[in-house]
Coordinates of C-alpha atoms in Angstrom, one line a residue:
M1 CA -56.6 -18.3 43.7
S2 CA -57.1 -18.9 47.3
A3 CA -56.4 -22.2 48.9
T4 CA -59.3 -24.3 50.2
G5 CA -57.8 -25.1 53.5
I6 CA -58.4 -28.8 52.9
R7 CA -55.4 -31.0 53.9
L8 CA -55.0 -34.7 54.4
H9 CA -54.9 -35.3 58.0
A10 CA -51.3 -36.6 58.8
P11 CA -48.8 -36.2 61.8
A12 CA -46.9 -32.9 62.0
P13 CA -43.6 -33.0 59.9
G14 CA -40.7 -34.5 62.0
W15 CA -37.9 -33.5 59.6
S16 CA -37.3 -30.9 56.9
L17 CA -35.2 -29.9 53.9
D18 CA -34.8 -26.5 52.2
A19 CA -34.4 -26.1 48.5
D20 CA -34.9 -23.8 45.7
L21 CA -37.4 -26.2 44.1
V22 CA -38.8 -29.7 44.7
V23 CA -39.8 -31.8 41.8
V24 CA -42.5 -34.5 42.8
G25 CA -42.2 -37.4 40.5
S26 CA -39.3 -39.3 38.6
G27 CA -40.7 -39.8 35.2
V28 CA -39.5 -38.3 32.1
A29 CA -41.1 -35.0 33.0
G30 CA -39.9 -34.7 36.6
L31 CA -36.3 -35.8 36.0
T32 CA -35.9 -33.7 32.8
A33 CA -37.1 -30.7 34.9
A34 CA -34.8 -31.5 37.7
L35 CA -31.8 -32.0 35.5
R36 CA -32.3 -28.6 33.8
C37 CA -32.7 -26.7 37.0
A38 CA -29.8 -28.4 38.7
A39 CA -27.6 -27.6 35.7
A40 CA -28.6 -23.8 36.1
G41 CA -27.3 -24.0 39.5
L42 CA -30.5 -24.2 41.6
K43 CA -31.0 -26.5 44.7
T44 CA -33.2 -29.1 43.4
V45 CA -34.8 -32.1 45.4
V46 CA -36.6 -34.8 43.6
V47 CA -39.3 -36.7 45.6
T48 CA -40.8 -39.8 44.2
K49 CA -43.4 -42.3 45.4
A50 CA -41.5 -45.4 44.7
R51 CA -37.7 -45.9 43.4
L52 CA -36.5 -43.4 40.8
D53 CA -37.1 -45.7 38.0
D54 CA -40.6 -47.0 38.9
G55 CA -42.9 -44.5 37.5
S56 CA -45.1 -44.7 34.5
T57 CA -42.3 -43.7 32.0
R58 CA -40.6 -47.0 32.1
W59 CA -43.8 -48.7 31.0
A60 CA -44.0 -46.7 27.8
Q61 CA -43.5 -49.2 25.1
G62 CA -44.1 -47.3 21.8
G63 CA -41.8 -44.4 21.8
V64 CA -41.5 -40.6 21.3
A65 CA -43.2 -38.8 18.4
A66 CA -41.1 -36.2 16.7
A67 CA -40.6 -34.8 13.2
L68 CA -37.3 -36.4 12.7
G69 CA -37.6 -38.2 9.4
E70 CA -37.0 -37.2 5.9
G71 CA -39.9 -35.3 4.5
D72 CA -41.7 -34.8 7.9
T73 CA -42.4 -31.5 9.4
P74 CA -43.6 -30.0 12.6
E75 CA -46.6 -28.9 10.7
Q76 CA -47.4 -32.3 9.6
H77 CA -47.1 -33.5 13.2
L78 CA -49.2 -30.5 14.4
D79 CA -52.1 -31.5 11.8
D80 CA -52.2 -35.1 13.1
T81 CA -52.3 -33.9 16.7
L82 CA -55.2 -31.5 16.1
V83 CA -57.2 -34.1 14.4
A84 CA -56.7 -36.5 17.2
G85 CA -57.5 -33.7 19.8
V86 CA -61.0 -33.4 18.1
G87 CA -61.1 -29.6 18.2
L88 CA -60.1 -29.1 21.9
C89 CA -56.3 -29.0 21.6
D90 CA -54.7 -25.6 22.3
E91 CA -52.9 -24.7 19.0
P92 CA -50.3 -22.7 20.6
A93 CA -49.4 -25.4 22.8
V94 CA -49.3 -28.1 20.1
R95 CA -47.2 -25.8 18.0
T96 CA -44.7 -25.5 20.8
L97 CA -44.5 -29.2 21.3
V98 CA -44.1 -30.1 17.7
T99 CA -41.5 -27.2 17.0
E100 CA -39.5 -27.8 20.2
G101 CA -39.9 -31.5 20.1
P102 CA -37.2 -32.4 17.6
D103 CA -34.4 -30.7 19.6
A104 CA -35.7 -31.9 23.0
V105 CA -35.3 -35.4 21.6
R106 CA -31.8 -34.5 20.4
R107 CA -30.9 -33.3 23.9
L108 CA -32.5 -36.5 25.4
I109 CA -29.9 -38.3 23.2
E110 CA -27.1 -36.2 24.5
T111 CA -28.1 -37.0 28.1
G112 CA -27.5 -40.7 27.2
A113 CA -30.6 -42.3 25.8
L114 CA -30.0 -45.0 23.1
F115 CA -32.6 -45.2 20.5
D116 CA -32.7 -48.0 17.9
T117 CA -30.8 -47.3 14.8
D118 CA -30.1 -48.9 11.5
A119 CA -26.9 -50.4 10.2
E120 CA -25.6 -47.0 9.1
G121 CA -26.5 -45.5 12.6
V122 CA -29.7 -43.6 11.3
I123 CA -32.5 -43.6 14.1
E124 CA -35.3 -45.9 13.2
L125 CA -38.7 -44.4 13.1
G126 CA -42.0 -46.5 13.6
R127 CA -45.6 -45.5 13.1
E128 CA -48.6 -45.4 15.4
G129 CA -52.3 -44.8 15.2
G130 CA -53.2 -41.2 14.0
H131 CA -49.9 -40.5 12.4
H132 CA -49.7 -40.2 8.8
R133 CA -45.8 -40.7 8.9
R134 CA -43.3 -42.8 10.5
R135 CA -41.9 -40.5 13.3
I136 CA -42.0 -42.7 16.4
V137 CA -38.6 -42.9 17.9
H138 CA -38.2 -46.2 19.9
A139 CA -35.5 -48.1 22.1
G140 CA -35.1 -51.9 22.7
G141 CA -37.8 -52.6 20.0
D142 CA -40.7 -51.8 22.5
A143 CA -38.8 -50.8 25.6
T144 CA -38.5 -47.0 25.0
G145 CA -39.7 -45.8 28.3
A146 CA -37.3 -48.1 30.1
E147 CA -34.4 -46.7 28.2
I148 CA -35.6 -43.1 28.7
S149 CA -35.9 -43.7 32.5
R150 CA -32.6 -45.5 32.6
A151 CA -30.7 -42.5 31.0
L152 CA -32.4 -39.9 33.0
V153 CA -31.9 -41.8 36.4
D154 CA -28.3 -42.2 35.6
A155 CA -28.0 -38.5 34.7
V156 CA -29.7 -37.5 38.0
R157 CA -27.4 -39.6 40.1
A158 CA -24.4 -38.6 38.2
R159 CA -25.0 -34.9 39.1
G160 CA -25.7 -36.0 42.6
I161 CA -29.2 -34.4 42.8
P162 CA -30.7 -35.1 46.3
T163 CA -33.6 -37.5 46.1
V164 CA -36.3 -38.8 48.6
E165 CA -37.6 -42.2 47.6
N166 CA -40.5 -44.1 48.6
A167 CA -42.2 -40.9 49.3
L168 CA -45.8 -40.0 49.0
V169 CA -46.2 -36.5 48.9
L170 CA -49.4 -35.3 50.7
D171 CA -50.1 -31.5 50.4
L172 CA -48.8 -28.2 49.0
L173 CA -47.5 -26.0 51.7
T174 CA -48.3 -22.3 51.2
D175 CA -47.4 -19.1 53.0
A176 CA -49.8 -16.4 54.4
E177 CA -50.2 -14.9 50.9
G178 CA -51.2 -18.1 49.2
R179 CA -47.8 -18.6 47.5
T180 CA -46.0 -22.1 47.2
A181 CA -43.9 -23.0 50.2
G182 CA -43.0 -26.5 49.4
V183 CA -44.6 -29.8 50.2
S184 CA -45.3 -32.3 53.1
L185 CA -44.6 -35.7 52.5
H186 CA -44.6 -39.2 54.1
V187 CA -41.5 -41.6 53.5
M188 CA -42.3 -45.1 53.7
G189 CA -39.7 -47.4 55.4
E190 CA -36.3 -46.5 56.9
G191 CA -33.7 -44.4 55.4
Q192 CA -32.1 -40.9 55.9
H193 CA -35.7 -39.6 56.4
D194 CA -38.6 -41.6 57.7
G195 CA -42.2 -40.8 58.5
V196 CA -43.9 -37.3 57.6
G197 CA -41.5 -34.5 56.8
A198 CA -41.5 -31.4 54.7
V199 CA -39.4 -29.9 51.7
H200 CA -39.5 -26.1 52.0
A201 CA -39.1 -24.3 48.5
P202 CA -40.5 -21.5 46.8
A203 CA -41.3 -23.6 43.7
V204 CA -42.9 -27.1 43.3
V205 CA -43.1 -29.0 40.2
L206 CA -45.7 -31.7 40.1
A207 CA -44.7 -34.5 37.7
T208 CA -46.7 -37.2 39.4
G209 CA -48.1 -39.0 36.5
G210 CA -51.6 -40.4 35.9
M211 CA -54.7 -41.6 37.8
G212 CA -55.3 -44.9 36.1
Q213 CA -55.9 -46.6 39.4
V214 CA -59.3 -44.8 39.6
F215 CA -60.4 -47.8 37.5
S216 CA -60.4 -51.6 38.0
A217 CA -58.3 -52.3 35.1
T218 CA -55.6 -50.1 33.8
T219 CA -52.0 -50.1 32.1
N220 CA -51.0 -47.8 34.9
P221 CA -48.6 -48.9 37.8
S222 CA -50.1 -49.2 41.2
V223 CA -48.7 -45.9 42.3
S224 CA -50.8 -44.0 39.8
T225 CA -53.6 -43.0 42.2
G226 CA -54.1 -39.3 41.1
D227 CA -52.3 -37.8 43.9
G228 CA -50.9 -34.8 42.0
V229 CA -54.5 -33.9 40.7
A230 CA -55.9 -34.2 44.2
L231 CA -53.0 -32.1 45.8
A232 CA -53.6 -29.3 43.4
L233 CA -57.3 -29.3 44.0
R234 CA -56.9 -29.0 47.7
A235 CA -54.3 -26.2 47.1
G236 CA -56.8 -24.2 45.3
A237 CA -55.6 -25.1 41.7
E238 CA -57.9 -25.6 38.6
V239 CA -58.1 -28.7 36.7
S240 CA -59.6 -29.2 33.3
D241 CA -60.6 -31.8 30.8
L242 CA -60.6 -34.7 33.3
E243 CA -63.6 -36.4 31.5
F244 CA -61.2 -37.2 28.7
V245 CA -59.6 -40.5 29.9
Q246 CA -58.1 -42.4 27.0
F247 CA -58.7 -46.1 27.1
H248 CA -56.0 -48.1 25.4
P249 CA -57.8 -50.4 22.8
T250 CA -55.3 -53.1 23.1
V251 CA -54.6 -54.4 26.6
L252 CA -53.7 -58.0 27.2
F253 CA -57.2 -59.5 28.3
L254 CA -56.7 -61.5 31.3
G255 CA -60.3 -62.3 32.3
A256 CA -63.4 -60.1 33.1
D257 CA -62.5 -60.1 36.8
A258 CA -58.8 -59.0 36.4
E259 CA -57.9 -56.0 38.4
G260 CA -55.0 -53.6 38.9
Q261 CA -52.3 -53.1 36.2
Q262 CA -52.6 -55.0 33.1
P263 CA -50.1 -55.6 30.3
L264 CA -50.2 -53.3 27.3
V265 CA -50.0 -54.4 23.7
S266 CA -48.4 -51.3 22.2
E267 CA -50.0 -49.6 19.3
A268 CA -46.6 -50.0 17.4
V269 CA -47.7 -53.7 16.9
R270 CA -50.6 -52.4 14.8
G271 CA -48.2 -49.9 13.2
E272 CA -46.3 -52.8 12.1
G273 CA -49.2 -54.4 10.3
A274 CA -51.1 -56.4 13.1
H275 CA -54.8 -56.8 12.6
L276 CA -57.7 -56.5 14.9
V277 CA -60.2 -59.3 14.4
D278 CA -63.4 -60.6 16.2
A279 CA -64.0 -64.0 17.3
D280 CA -64.9 -65.0 13.7
G281 CA -61.5 -63.6 12.4
V282 CA -63.1 -60.6 10.9
R283 CA -61.3 -57.3 10.4
F284 CA -64.1 -55.1 11.8
M285 CA -61.9 -51.6 11.6
V286 CA -61.6 -51.9 7.9
G287 CA -64.2 -49.5 6.6
Q288 CA -64.9 -47.6 10.0
H289 CA -61.8 -45.3 9.2
E290 CA -59.4 -44.5 6.5
L291 CA -56.5 -45.8 8.8
A292 CA -58.5 -48.9 10.0
E293 CA -56.6 -50.4 13.0
L294 CA -54.3 -47.1 12.9
A295 CA -57.1 -44.8 13.6
P296 CA -56.8 -42.5 16.7
R297 CA -57.1 -44.6 19.9
D298 CA -60.7 -43.4 20.7
I299 CA -62.0 -44.6 17.3
V300 CA -60.4 -47.7 17.7
A301 CA -61.4 -48.3 21.4
K302 CA -65.1 -47.5 20.4
G303 CA -64.9 -49.9 17.5
I304 CA -63.7 -52.6 19.7
T305 CA -66.4 -51.9 22.3
R306 CA -69.1 -51.9 19.7
R307 CA -68.2 -55.1 18.3
M308 CA -67.8 -56.7 21.9
L309 CA -71.4 -55.5 22.5
E310 CA -72.8 -56.8 19.2
Q311 CA -71.2 -60.4 19.9
G312 CA -71.7 -60.6 23.6
A313 CA -68.1 -61.0 23.8
E314 CA -65.6 -59.7 26.5
N315 CA -62.6 -59.3 23.9
V316 CA -61.4 -59.2 20.5
Y317 CA -58.1 -60.3 19.3
L318 CA -54.9 -58.8 17.6
D319 CA -53.4 -61.1 14.9
A320 CA -49.8 -60.7 14.4
R321 CA -49.0 -64.3 13.5
H322 CA -47.9 -63.1 10.1
F323 CA -44.9 -61.3 11.9
G324 CA -43.0 -64.5 12.4
A325 CA -40.8 -65.3 15.2
D326 CA -38.0 -63.2 14.2
T327 CA -39.9 -59.9 14.2
W328 CA -41.5 -60.7 17.5
E329 CA -38.2 -61.5 19.2
H330 CA -36.4 -58.3 17.9
R331 CA -39.0 -55.7 17.5
F332 CA -41.3 -56.7 20.4
P333 CA -39.5 -58.6 23.1
T334 CA -41.1 -57.1 26.0
I335 CA -44.7 -57.8 24.7
L336 CA -43.7 -61.2 23.6
A337 CA -42.4 -62.2 27.1
A338 CA -45.5 -60.6 28.5
C339 CA -47.8 -62.7 26.4
R340 CA -46.1 -65.9 27.0
A341 CA -46.0 -65.2 30.8
H342 CA -49.7 -65.6 30.6
G343 CA -49.9 -68.7 28.5
I344 CA -50.3 -66.9 25.1
D345 CA -47.7 -67.3 22.1
P346 CA -48.4 -64.4 19.6
V347 CA -46.2 -66.2 16.9
T348 CA -48.7 -68.8 16.7
E349 CA -52.1 -67.5 18.0
P350 CA -54.1 -64.1 18.1
I351 CA -53.6 -62.1 21.3
P352 CA -57.0 -61.4 23.3
V353 CA -57.3 -57.7 23.9
A354 CA -59.7 -55.3 25.2
P355 CA -59.6 -51.6 26.2
A356 CA -58.6 -50.5 29.6
A357 CA -57.9 -47.1 31.2
H358 CA -54.6 -45.9 30.1
Y359 CA -53.9 -41.9 29.9
A360 CA -55.5 -38.9 31.3
S361 CA -55.7 -36.1 28.7
G362 CA -56.9 -33.7 31.3
G363 CA -55.3 -32.6 34.6
V364 CA -53.9 -29.6 36.5
R365 CA -54.5 -26.4 34.1
T366 CA -51.3 -24.8 32.9
D367 CA -50.0 -22.2 30.8
L368 CA -47.1 -22.6 28.1
H369 CA -44.6 -22.4 30.9
G370 CA -46.2 -25.0 33.0
R371 CA -47.5 -22.6 35.3
T372 CA -50.8 -23.5 37.4
T373 CA -53.4 -21.0 39.0
V374 CA -51.5 -21.3 42.2
P375 CA -48.3 -19.1 42.4
G376 CA -45.1 -21.0 42.4
L377 CA -46.7 -24.4 41.6
Y378 CA -46.0 -25.9 38.1
A379 CA -47.2 -29.1 36.5
C380 CA -46.0 -31.2 33.7
G381 CA -46.4 -34.6 32.2
E382 CA -49.7 -36.6 32.6
V383 CA -50.7 -34.6 35.8
A384 CA -50.9 -31.6 33.8
C385 CA -53.4 -30.2 31.2
T386 CA -51.3 -28.1 28.8
G387 CA -53.9 -28.2 26.1
V388 CA -51.6 -30.4 23.7
H389 CA -54.0 -33.5 23.8
G390 CA -57.5 -31.8 23.8
A391 CA -60.1 -34.5 23.9
N392 CA -57.8 -37.5 22.7
R393 CA -54.1 -37.9 23.0
L394 CA -52.3 -38.7 19.9
A395 CA -50.1 -41.8 20.3
S396 CA -46.5 -41.2 21.5
N397 CA -47.0 -37.4 22.2
S398 CA -47.1 -37.9 26.0
L399 CA -43.1 -38.5 26.4
L400 CA -42.6 -35.6 24.1
E401 CA -45.0 -33.6 26.0
G402 CA -43.1 -34.4 29.2
L403 CA -39.7 -33.5 27.6
V404 CA -40.8 -30.1 26.0
Y405 CA -42.7 -28.7 28.9
A406 CA -40.3 -29.8 31.4
E407 CA -37.6 -27.8 29.7
R408 CA -39.9 -24.9 29.6
I409 CA -40.8 -25.2 33.4
A410 CA -37.0 -25.3 34.1
A411 CA -36.5 -22.3 32.0
D412 CA -39.2 -20.3 33.9
I413 CA -38.1 -21.3 37.2
T414 CA -34.4 -20.4 36.4
A415 CA -35.2 -17.0 35.0
R416 CA -37.6 -16.1 38.1
H417 CA -34.8 -17.2 40.4
A418 CA -32.3 -14.9 38.8
E419 CA -34.6 -12.1 38.9
N420 CA -35.3 -12.6 42.7
A421 CA -31.8 -13.5 43.5
L422 CA -31.2 -10.8 45.9
H423 CA -34.5 -11.2 47.7
A424 CA -34.5 -15.3 47.6
R425 CA -36.0 -16.8 50.5
V426 CA -37.7 -20.0 51.4
P427 CA -41.2 -18.9 52.4
A428 CA -42.6 -19.7 55.9
P429 CA -45.5 -22.1 55.4
V430 CA -48.8 -21.6 57.3
T431 CA -49.1 -23.9 60.2
Q432 CA -51.6 -26.8 59.7
P433 CA -54.4 -27.7 62.2
E434 CA -53.5 -30.8 64.2
T435 CA -57.0 -32.1 64.3
P436 CA -58.4 -33.6 61.3
T437 CA -60.6 -31.4 59.0
H438 CA -60.8 -33.8 56.1
P439 CA -61.9 -37.5 56.3
L440 CA -59.7 -40.1 55.4
L441 CA -61.1 -43.2 53.7
P442 CA -60.6 -46.8 54.9
P443 CA -58.3 -48.8 52.4
E444 CA -61.1 -51.1 51.4
A445 CA -63.1 -48.2 49.8
R446 CA -60.4 -48.1 47.0
F447 CA -62.1 -51.1 45.3
A448 CA -65.5 -49.8 45.7
I449 CA -64.5 -46.5 43.9
Q450 CA -62.7 -48.6 41.2
R451 CA -65.9 -50.7 40.6
V452 CA -68.1 -47.4 40.6
M453 CA -65.8 -45.8 38.0
T454 CA -65.4 -49.0 35.9
E455 CA -69.3 -49.5 35.7
G456 CA -70.3 -45.8 35.4
A457 CA -67.6 -43.8 33.8
G458 CA -65.7 -46.2 31.6
V459 CA -65.5 -46.4 27.9
L460 CA -69.2 -45.9 27.3
R461 CA -71.0 -43.6 29.5
S462 CA -74.7 -42.2 29.8
A463 CA -76.7 -39.9 32.0
E464 CA -77.9 -42.9 33.9
S465 CA -74.5 -44.4 34.5
L466 CA -72.9 -41.1 35.4
T467 CA -75.8 -40.1 37.8
E468 CA -75.6 -43.6 39.6
A469 CA -71.8 -43.1 39.8
A470 CA -72.0 -39.7 41.2
A471 CA -74.6 -40.9 43.7
R472 CA -72.3 -43.9 44.9
L473 CA -69.2 -41.7 45.2
A474 CA -71.3 -39.1 47.0
R475 CA -72.4 -41.8 49.7
I476 CA -68.8 -43.0 50.0
H477 CA -67.8 -39.5 50.8
A478 CA -70.8 -38.7 53.0
E479 CA -70.2 -41.7 55.1
A480 CA -66.6 -40.6 56.0
A481 CA -67.5 -37.1 56.3
G482 CA -70.3 -37.9 58.7
A483 CA -68.3 -40.1 60.9
L484 CA -65.8 -37.2 61.3
A485 CA -68.4 -34.6 61.8
N486 CA -70.5 -36.5 64.3
E487 CA -68.0 -38.8 66.0
G488 CA -64.6 -37.2 65.4
K489 CA -63.6 -40.4 63.9
T490 CA -61.6 -40.9 60.5
A491 CA -59.5 -43.6 59.2
E492 CA -56.0 -43.9 60.4
P493 CA -53.5 -41.9 58.4
G494 CA -51.4 -44.0 56.2
V495 CA -50.3 -44.5 52.6
D496 CA -53.5 -46.8 51.9
T497 CA -55.8 -44.1 53.3
W498 CA -54.3 -41.2 51.7
E499 CA -54.4 -42.9 48.3
T500 CA -57.7 -44.0 48.8
T501 CA -58.9 -40.4 49.6
N502 CA -57.1 -38.9 46.6
L503 CA -58.7 -41.5 44.4
L504 CA -62.2 -40.4 45.5
C505 CA -61.4 -36.7 45.0
V506 CA -60.3 -37.3 41.4
A507 CA -63.1 -39.8 40.7
R508 CA -65.8 -37.0 41.8
V509 CA -64.3 -34.6 39.5
L510 CA -64.1 -36.9 36.6
V511 CA -67.8 -37.9 36.9
A512 CA -68.8 -34.3 37.5
A513 CA -67.2 -33.2 34.3
A514 CA -68.3 -36.2 32.3
Q515 CA -72.0 -35.4 33.4
R516 CA -71.6 -31.8 32.4
R517 CA -70.4 -32.6 28.9
E518 CA -73.5 -33.7 27.1
E519 CA -71.8 -34.9 23.9
T520 CA -69.4 -37.5 22.4
R521 CA -66.0 -36.2 21.7
G522 CA -62.7 -38.0 21.6
C523 CA -62.3 -40.5 24.4
H524 CA -65.6 -39.2 26.1
W525 CA -68.2 -41.4 24.7
R526 CA -71.8 -40.7 25.8
E527 CA -74.3 -43.3 24.4
D528 CA -77.2 -40.8 25.1
H529 CA -75.6 -38.0 23.1
A530 CA -73.8 -39.8 20.4
D531 CA -72.7 -36.7 18.4
R532 CA -70.3 -34.2 18.5
D533 CA -71.5 -30.8 19.2
D534 CA -69.1 -28.0 18.3
A535 CA -71.5 -25.1 18.9
A536 CA -72.3 -25.9 22.6
W537 CA -69.2 -28.0 23.6
R538 CA -66.2 -26.9 21.6
R539 CA -64.9 -25.5 25.0
H540 CA -63.3 -26.7 28.2
I541 CA -64.8 -27.7 31.5
V542 CA -62.8 -26.4 34.5
V543 CA -63.1 -27.6 38.1
R544 CA -61.8 -26.4 41.4
L545 CA -62.6 -27.5 45.0
N546 CA -64.4 -25.3 47.4
P547 CA -63.4 -25.0 51.1
D548 CA -66.6 -27.1 52.1
R549 CA -65.3 -29.9 49.8
T550 CA -68.0 -29.4 47.1
L551 CA -66.9 -29.0 43.5
A552 CA -67.1 -25.7 41.4
A553 CA -67.3 -26.1 37.8
Y554 CA -67.4 -23.6 34.8
T555 CA -67.3 -23.9 31.1
T556 CA -64.9 -21.8 29.1
E557 CA -66.6 -19.5 26.6
T558 CA -64.3 -20.7 23.7
S559 CA -62.0 -23.4 23.1
D560 CA -59.1 -21.2 24.3
F561 CA -58.0 -21.5 27.8
P562 CA -58.3 -18.5 30.1
P563 CA -54.9 -17.3 31.4
T564 CA -53.7 -19.1 34.6
S565 CA -52.8 -15.7 36.4
P566 CA -54.8 -13.9 37.4
S567 CA -57.3 -16.6 37.8
P568 CA -60.8 -15.8 36.2
S569 CA -63.7 -15.0 38.0
P570 CA -66.5 -17.8 38.2
S571 CA -68.8 -17.7 35.3
P572 CA -72.6 -17.3 35.6
Q573 CA -72.6 -21.3 34.7
E574 CA -70.7 -21.9 37.8
Q575 CA -72.2 -24.7 40.1

């Protein structure tokens, strides 16, 4: 796989560090990989966009899914995952997840994570949508992510792993042979490092999280701007299944004009017995699926959207008044506080909810060891597409995926480092041009991109809406590219312009994949192709970026992923 030669326009690095590997991101995936590699003696540097504990992991309410309960087995967990993924899960990847998952959770506990237990000290297990058993490990009732983040951050600091906080990673550095040579990055604010710099390393682990900010309303924090996927595309890596964006069914509805991060009302609330009702108090999910409110998320989100369309409503309601104050205060204190902060008391009234962008099931394509199609570049967590989630993520599999595949990445990097120990070196990166070759977008384009994506590529899609979205995104891109080509002008380099440019990159890929998949499957809902079509579409859409900034897409011949190395030749269907 050759690099595209496309880079974000930025000043030349003014400082640099050398390492055996650099981990980009400080959620469960990134910090787990960093801890395992550091424990093996590798010089590891962690780079994160905000503070160490500021990523998506700490917002996770539900928990970690693993077959830890009496009578539960990895095979049952696998079955539930395959059903949720609607025929597109990579079964070996799922089997790896559910088999290695229980021990990965136990190692997380050994690292210091404190999960909720009963009076006898046995771990309490909850249940969420799509699971036929109680297998969700949780902490602080509904603050699981915060506890996992605390434990991992404490462990990283205790080990003294070097970290660069408040740093936006710009691009992958590669050597003359196209191998990973580190990353360029920009540190926001003062500190040991400031401005644009570089970390030189023969291995890079992308653990940058999601891209929810590509939509107007999302559960993702403001830092989730698709930076990892965009970086990988510019580096020549392949991405897959980006059309499968999971919209969480129950996000606190703050009004039709609300933008940015919205408070999540965890699926665990429904797992404990809350009911979805419409404005008339009718439980509309009953009869639509055997699990009713606990059906997989794509089914619940579609059910909510249909009922809102039928009634001309902007939201439905989650009714858990029957819990009583004690259950709310002890099992769901975080959600209770968020609701009350917005003037809603779930103890005495139903909670207004509506779907919002939540999780990207697709991402940078990897193998079972987290390796991408670029030598030396790894990906794990939400930025990656391991094949575990298929067309729709099963609730609480994401934290487990981060744990399991981060450990596998660390094992692979450690083994490769040992094999090459006598010849270890930090590759010399190819010098980048000083003049801009890729246009940067002005910050205000961010809101235009979000509106385009919400209107044209949200929960409900069609050929018409996607064609319009693609055209509007193309105009945004063409305007910036024209100004650069004709006048040599581009937006000033900076965090806002880099993030906005990344958002446009991932938006274009998402829309292109959604246009191509002419069926309804999982969380990809085409109103003009309402049925699932296994004969034509039980396969993956893979996209990469061409040097001229056009997109090349091909469809795999089966539901199996092609190997990441060597990269497959373009198929006759490539466009």
